[in-house]
XYZ file of C-alpha atoms in Angstrom:
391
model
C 0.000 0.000 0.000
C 2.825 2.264 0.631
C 4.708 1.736 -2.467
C 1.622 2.628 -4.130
C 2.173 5.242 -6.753
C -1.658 6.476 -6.660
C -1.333 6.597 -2.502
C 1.349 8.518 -2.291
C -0.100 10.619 -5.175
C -3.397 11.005 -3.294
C -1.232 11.488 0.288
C 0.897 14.479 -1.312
C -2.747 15.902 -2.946
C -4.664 16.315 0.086
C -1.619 17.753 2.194
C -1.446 20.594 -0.304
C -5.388 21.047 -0.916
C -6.795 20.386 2.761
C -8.528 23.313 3.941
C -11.717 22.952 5.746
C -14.454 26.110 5.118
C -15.059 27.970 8.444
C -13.039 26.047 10.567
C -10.930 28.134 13.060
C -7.299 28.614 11.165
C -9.476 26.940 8.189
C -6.152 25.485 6.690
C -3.751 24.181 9.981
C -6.116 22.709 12.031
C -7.248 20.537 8.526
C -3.492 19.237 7.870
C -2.969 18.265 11.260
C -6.241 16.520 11.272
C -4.946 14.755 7.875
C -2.171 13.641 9.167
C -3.652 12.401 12.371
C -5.528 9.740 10.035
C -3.169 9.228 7.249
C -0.004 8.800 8.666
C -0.804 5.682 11.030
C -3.046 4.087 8.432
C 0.353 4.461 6.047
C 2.744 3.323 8.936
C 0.525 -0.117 9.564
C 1.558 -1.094 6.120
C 5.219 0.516 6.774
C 8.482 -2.307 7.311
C 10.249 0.290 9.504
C 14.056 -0.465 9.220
C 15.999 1.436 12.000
C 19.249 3.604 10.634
C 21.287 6.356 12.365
C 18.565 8.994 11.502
C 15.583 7.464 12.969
C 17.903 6.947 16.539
C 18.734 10.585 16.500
C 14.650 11.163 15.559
C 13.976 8.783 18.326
C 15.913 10.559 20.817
C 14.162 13.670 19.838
C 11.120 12.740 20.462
C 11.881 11.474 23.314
C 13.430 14.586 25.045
C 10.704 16.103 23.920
C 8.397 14.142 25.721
C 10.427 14.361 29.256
C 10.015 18.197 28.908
C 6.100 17.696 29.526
C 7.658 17.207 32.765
C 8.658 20.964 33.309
C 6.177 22.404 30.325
C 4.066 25.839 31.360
C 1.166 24.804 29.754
C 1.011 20.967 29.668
C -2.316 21.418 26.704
C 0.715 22.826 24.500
C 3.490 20.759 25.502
C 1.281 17.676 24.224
C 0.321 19.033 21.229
C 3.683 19.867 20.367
C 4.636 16.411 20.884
C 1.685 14.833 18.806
C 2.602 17.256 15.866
C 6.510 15.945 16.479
C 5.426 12.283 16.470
C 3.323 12.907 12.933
C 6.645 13.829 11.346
C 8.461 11.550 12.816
C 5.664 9.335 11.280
C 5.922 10.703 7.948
C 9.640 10.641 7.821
C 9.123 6.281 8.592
C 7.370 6.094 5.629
C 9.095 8.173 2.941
C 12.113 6.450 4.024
C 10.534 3.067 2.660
C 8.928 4.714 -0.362
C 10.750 3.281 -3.668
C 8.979 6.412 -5.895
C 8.431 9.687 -4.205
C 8.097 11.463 -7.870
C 4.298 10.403 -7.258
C 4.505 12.309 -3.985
C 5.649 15.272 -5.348
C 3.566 14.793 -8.097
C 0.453 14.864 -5.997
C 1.754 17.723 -3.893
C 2.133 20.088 -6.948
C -1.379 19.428 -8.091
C -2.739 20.529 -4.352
C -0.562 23.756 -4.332
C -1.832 24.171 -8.376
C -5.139 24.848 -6.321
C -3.592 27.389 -4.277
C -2.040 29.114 -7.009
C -5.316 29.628 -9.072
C -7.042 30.480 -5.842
C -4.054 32.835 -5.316
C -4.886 34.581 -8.890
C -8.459 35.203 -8.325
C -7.349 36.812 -4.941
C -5.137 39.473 -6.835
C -8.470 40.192 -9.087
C -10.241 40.802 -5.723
C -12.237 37.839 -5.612
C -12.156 36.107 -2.347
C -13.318 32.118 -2.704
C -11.703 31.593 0.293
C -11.537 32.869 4.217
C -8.270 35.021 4.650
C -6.668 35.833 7.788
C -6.251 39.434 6.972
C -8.727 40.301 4.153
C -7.383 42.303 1.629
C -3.592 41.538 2.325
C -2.567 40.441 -0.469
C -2.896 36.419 -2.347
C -2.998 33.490 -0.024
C -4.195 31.116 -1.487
C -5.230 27.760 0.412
C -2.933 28.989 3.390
C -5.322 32.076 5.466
C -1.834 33.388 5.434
C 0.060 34.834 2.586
C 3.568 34.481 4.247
C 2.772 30.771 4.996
C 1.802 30.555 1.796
C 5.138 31.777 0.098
C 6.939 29.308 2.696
C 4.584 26.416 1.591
C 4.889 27.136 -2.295
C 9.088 27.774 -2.545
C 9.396 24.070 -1.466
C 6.994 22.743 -3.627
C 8.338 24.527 -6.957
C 11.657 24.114 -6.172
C 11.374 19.995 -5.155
C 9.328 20.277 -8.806
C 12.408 22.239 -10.498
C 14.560 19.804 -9.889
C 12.637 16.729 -10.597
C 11.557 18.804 -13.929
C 8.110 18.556 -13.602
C 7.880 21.450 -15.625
C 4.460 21.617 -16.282
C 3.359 21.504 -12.417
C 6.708 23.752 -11.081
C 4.850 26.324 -13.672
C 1.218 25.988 -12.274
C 3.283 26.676 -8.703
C 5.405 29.669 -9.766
C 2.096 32.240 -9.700
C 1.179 31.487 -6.585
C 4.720 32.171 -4.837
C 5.597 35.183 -6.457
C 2.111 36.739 -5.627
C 2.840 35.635 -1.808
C 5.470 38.440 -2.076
C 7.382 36.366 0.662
C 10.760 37.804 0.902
C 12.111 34.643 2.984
C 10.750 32.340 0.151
C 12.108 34.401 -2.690
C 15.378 34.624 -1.633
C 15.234 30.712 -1.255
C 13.979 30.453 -4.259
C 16.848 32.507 -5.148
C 19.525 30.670 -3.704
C 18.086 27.300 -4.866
C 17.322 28.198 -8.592
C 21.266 29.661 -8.673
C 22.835 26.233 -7.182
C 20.475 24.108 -9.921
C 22.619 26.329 -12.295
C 25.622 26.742 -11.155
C 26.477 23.036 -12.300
C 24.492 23.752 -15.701
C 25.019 27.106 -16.984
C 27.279 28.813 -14.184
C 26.977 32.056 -16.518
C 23.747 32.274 -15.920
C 23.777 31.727 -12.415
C 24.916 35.074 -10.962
C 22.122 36.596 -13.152
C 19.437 34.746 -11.954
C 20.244 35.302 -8.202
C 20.596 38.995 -8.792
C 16.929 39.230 -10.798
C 15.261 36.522 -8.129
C 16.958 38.812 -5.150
C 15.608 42.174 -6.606
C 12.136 40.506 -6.642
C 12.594 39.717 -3.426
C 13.828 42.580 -2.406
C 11.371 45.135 -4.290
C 8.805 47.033 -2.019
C 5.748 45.292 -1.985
C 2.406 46.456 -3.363
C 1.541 49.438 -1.644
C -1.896 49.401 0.346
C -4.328 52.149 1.189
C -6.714 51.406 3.752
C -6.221 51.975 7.225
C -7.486 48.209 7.469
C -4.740 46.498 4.787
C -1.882 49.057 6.731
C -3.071 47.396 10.077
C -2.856 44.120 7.923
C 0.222 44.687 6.340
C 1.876 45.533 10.320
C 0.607 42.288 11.735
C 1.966 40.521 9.245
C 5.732 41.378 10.752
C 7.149 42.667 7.812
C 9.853 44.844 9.774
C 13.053 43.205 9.864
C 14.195 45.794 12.877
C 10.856 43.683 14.895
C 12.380 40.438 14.295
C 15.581 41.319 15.664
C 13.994 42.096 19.077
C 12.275 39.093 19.236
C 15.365 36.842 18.522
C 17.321 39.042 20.886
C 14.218 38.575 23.515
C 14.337 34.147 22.510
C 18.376 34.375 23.133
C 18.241 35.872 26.733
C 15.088 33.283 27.371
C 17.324 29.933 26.519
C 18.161 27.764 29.350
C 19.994 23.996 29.671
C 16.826 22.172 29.211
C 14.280 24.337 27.884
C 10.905 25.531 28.636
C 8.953 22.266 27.056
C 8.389 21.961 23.358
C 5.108 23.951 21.917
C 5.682 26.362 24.763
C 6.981 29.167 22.936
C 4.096 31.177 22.880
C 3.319 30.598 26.701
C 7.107 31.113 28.052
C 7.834 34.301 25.835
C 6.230 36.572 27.570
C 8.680 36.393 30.472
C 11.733 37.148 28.552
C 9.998 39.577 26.228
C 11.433 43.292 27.179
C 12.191 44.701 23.591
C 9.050 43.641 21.908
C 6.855 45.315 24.542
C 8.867 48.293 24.668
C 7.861 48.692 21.255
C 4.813 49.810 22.314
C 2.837 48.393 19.166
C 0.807 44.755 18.355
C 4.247 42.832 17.915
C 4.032 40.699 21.129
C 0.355 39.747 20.030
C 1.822 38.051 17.002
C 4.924 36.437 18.914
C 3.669 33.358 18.619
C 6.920 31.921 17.273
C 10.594 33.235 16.959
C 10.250 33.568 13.664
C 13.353 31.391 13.431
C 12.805 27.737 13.940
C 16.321 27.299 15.316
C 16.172 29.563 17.484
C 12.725 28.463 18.918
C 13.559 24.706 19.072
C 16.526 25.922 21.470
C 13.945 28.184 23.322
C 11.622 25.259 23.565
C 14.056 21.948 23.844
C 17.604 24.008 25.399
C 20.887 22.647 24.269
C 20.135 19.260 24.461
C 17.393 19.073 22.183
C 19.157 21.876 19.495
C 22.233 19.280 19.613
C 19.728 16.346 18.583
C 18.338 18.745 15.884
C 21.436 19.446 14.399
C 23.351 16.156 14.494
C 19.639 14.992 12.987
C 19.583 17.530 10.344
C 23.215 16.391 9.488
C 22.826 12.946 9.581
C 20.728 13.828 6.382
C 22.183 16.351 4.989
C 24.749 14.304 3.966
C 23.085 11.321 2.687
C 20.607 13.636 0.323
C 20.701 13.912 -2.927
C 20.087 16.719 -5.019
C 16.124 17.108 -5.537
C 16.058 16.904 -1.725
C 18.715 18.674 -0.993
C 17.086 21.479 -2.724
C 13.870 21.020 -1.116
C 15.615 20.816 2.462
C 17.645 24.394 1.554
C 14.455 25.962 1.006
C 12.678 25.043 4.229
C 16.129 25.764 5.968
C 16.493 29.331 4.578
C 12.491 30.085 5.114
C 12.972 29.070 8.486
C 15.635 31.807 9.094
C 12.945 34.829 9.382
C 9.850 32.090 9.691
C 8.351 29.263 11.424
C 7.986 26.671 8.353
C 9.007 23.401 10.666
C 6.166 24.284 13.085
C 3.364 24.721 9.886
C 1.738 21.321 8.896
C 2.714 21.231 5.535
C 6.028 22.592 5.400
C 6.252 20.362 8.432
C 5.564 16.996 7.005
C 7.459 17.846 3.410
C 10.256 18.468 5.276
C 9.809 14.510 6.899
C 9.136 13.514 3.676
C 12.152 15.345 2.213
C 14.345 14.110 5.184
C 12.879 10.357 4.918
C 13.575 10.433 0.826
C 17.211 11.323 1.391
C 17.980 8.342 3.928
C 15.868 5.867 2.159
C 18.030 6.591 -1.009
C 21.259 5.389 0.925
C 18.915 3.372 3.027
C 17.704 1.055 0.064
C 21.348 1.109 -1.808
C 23.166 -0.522 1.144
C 19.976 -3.275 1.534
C 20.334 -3.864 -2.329
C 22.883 -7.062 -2.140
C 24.485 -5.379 -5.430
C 25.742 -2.370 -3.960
C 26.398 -3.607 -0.545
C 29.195 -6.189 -2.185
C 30.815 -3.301 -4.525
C 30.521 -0.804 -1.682
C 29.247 2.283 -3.749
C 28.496 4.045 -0.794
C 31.073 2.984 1.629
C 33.636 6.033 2.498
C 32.389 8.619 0.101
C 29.834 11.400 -0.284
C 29.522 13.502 -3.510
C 31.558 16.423 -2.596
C 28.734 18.689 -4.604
C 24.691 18.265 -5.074
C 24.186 14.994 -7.085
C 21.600 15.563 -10.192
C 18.161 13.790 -11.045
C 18.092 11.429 -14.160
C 15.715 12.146 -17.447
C 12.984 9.848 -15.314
C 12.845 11.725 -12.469
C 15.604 9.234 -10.593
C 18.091 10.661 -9.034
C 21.300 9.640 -9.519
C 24.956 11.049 -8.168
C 27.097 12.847 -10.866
């Protein structure tokens, strides 16, 4: 059932598409929900084979779940866990999947949705609840900046599998987020796809993508879309202070994972010195590193970081991309603690160890030792079928 091209078509689908009319966050709540169902009905027909990466995932989860033992707000610190555990879920499978093209596949058709939804939106038609009305293209995601974060991974995982015809119904709907996180990802991704191509054309590329990125944003003229346009934490100078507010809050052990929003407060001098709605939108660093130290202290940012190196190293190049684009959105966002940047991520993350994975199962390999001692010193490349293969 796993291996399943039209499952894991049908998995990646309603990730992207979920979004429940008139629910409370509409699109969050939804995915979560999803997930809740799908990802144990997938992992009963999952052979889970331990490696390295699911140890140092293991161990993660488990920290977090001693820090319910110190947690604020215990309601939180549970929830936190449960969304931990349905990566951790997702990652199991997509480590076992033989063909994740159908994955992706599936996933560009849901955020297709989004991106048509996101072009009636600029025409002023609304077919869909918004968190702030008016503020610009969001698509299936209430949120335009989660939106950006959401579509930059799909186009670019797309780009480099050359689905060309879905990466193009994705491309509207992130450049209309105006997400300056996502386009400079997008940036940074589209210039290393080149730079083993066409390195001419590289440079050019990442100066025109960073210029988008860069370029004021639509101007607005309400009072209503200005008061939008603040809450959305567009000021860079706002950011700073909360960072600088999370790095005098970190401790040894943490304050309990999903307790961000409750612990913040405490430790949050410069943002309420700025006098203006920034702690009301506080609910995360903005950073994901530097809330998953807030949250889980050292000991659970050194099991993040030896996890997220563990694969790092054993990716190939469409992940790799895909993995660069959550990391760089996460530097000024939250995209590891939004369900569907979330669970791509574990999908990304389980795709690059199951590559390795099945190669040292397959009797073939393990006697010539392909793998044994070496990794590609640059980003390996994905064959004419979608395969990837190292250069």
């Amino acid at each position: 059932m796993v291996q399943s091209s039209v499952i894991q078509a049908l998995f990646g689908f309603a990730l992207a598409a979920m979004f429940w009319p008139g629910l409370a966050g509409a699109a969050e709540p939804s995915r979560w929900c999803f997930l809740a169902v799908a990802v144990p009905a997938l992992l009963f027909f999952t052979t889970i084979r331990m490696t390295r990466a699911h140890w140092l995932l293991l161990g993660l989860c488990a920290w977090s779940a001693l820090g319910l033992l110190w947690a604020p707000v215990l309601d939180d610190a549970l929830y936190g866990c449960f969304s931990l555990a349905l990566c951790a879920g997702v990652f199991a499978i997509a480590v076992e999947v033989e063909e994740p093209i159908w994955f992706y596949r599936g996933l560009g058709a849901g955020l297709a949705i989004s991106s048509g939804v996101a072009v009636l939106q600029r025409f002023g038609l609304e077919p869909v609840i918004a968190q702030f009305p008016g503020s610009g293209p969001n698509g299936l995601f209430v949120n335009p900046s989660i939106l950006g974060e959401s579509m930059v991974v799909g186009f670019v995982v797309l780009l480099a599998y050359r689905e060309w015809w879905l990466a193009a119904a994705v491309l509207p709907g992130l450049l209309m987020s105006q997400q300056r996180s996502s386009l400079i990802a997008l940036a940074c991704c589209v210039t290393a796809m080149l730079w083993f191509k066409k390195r001419w054309l590289a440079p050019v590329m990442f100066l025109l993508l960073l210029a988008a990125a860069l370029a004021p944003k639509t101007m607005v003229q309400t009072e209503g879309l200005i008061a939008a346009k603040n809450l959305m934490f567009e000021s860079l100078a706002q950011r700073v202070d909360i960072w600088r507010d999370t790095i005098s809050g970190l401790t040894i052990f943490g304050h309990g994972i999903g307790n961000f929003y409750a612990a913040f407060p405490y430790y949050a001098a410069r943002v309420a010195a700025e006098g203006g709605p920034s702690w009301v939108i506080a609910t995360h660093a903005h950073n994901d590193i530097l809330e998953i130290a807030f949250e889980l202290g050292v000991i659970g940012l050194v099991l993040t970081l030896a996890l997220a190196w563990c694969i790092w190293r054993q990716a190939q190049a469409p992940e790799r991309y895909g993995l660069a684009a959550v990391a760089i959105t996460g530097l000024a966002g939250f995209p590891l603690h939004m369900p569907f940047t979330a669970a791509v991520a574990a999908y990304l993350a389980g795709v690059a160890v199951g590559a390795r994975h099945r190669l040292c199962r397959d009797p073939l390999h393990s006697r010539l030792r392909l793998y044994e001692g070496r990794q590609s010193t640059d980003l390996e490349r994905p064959a004419m079928g979608g395969t990837a293969v190292p250069v």
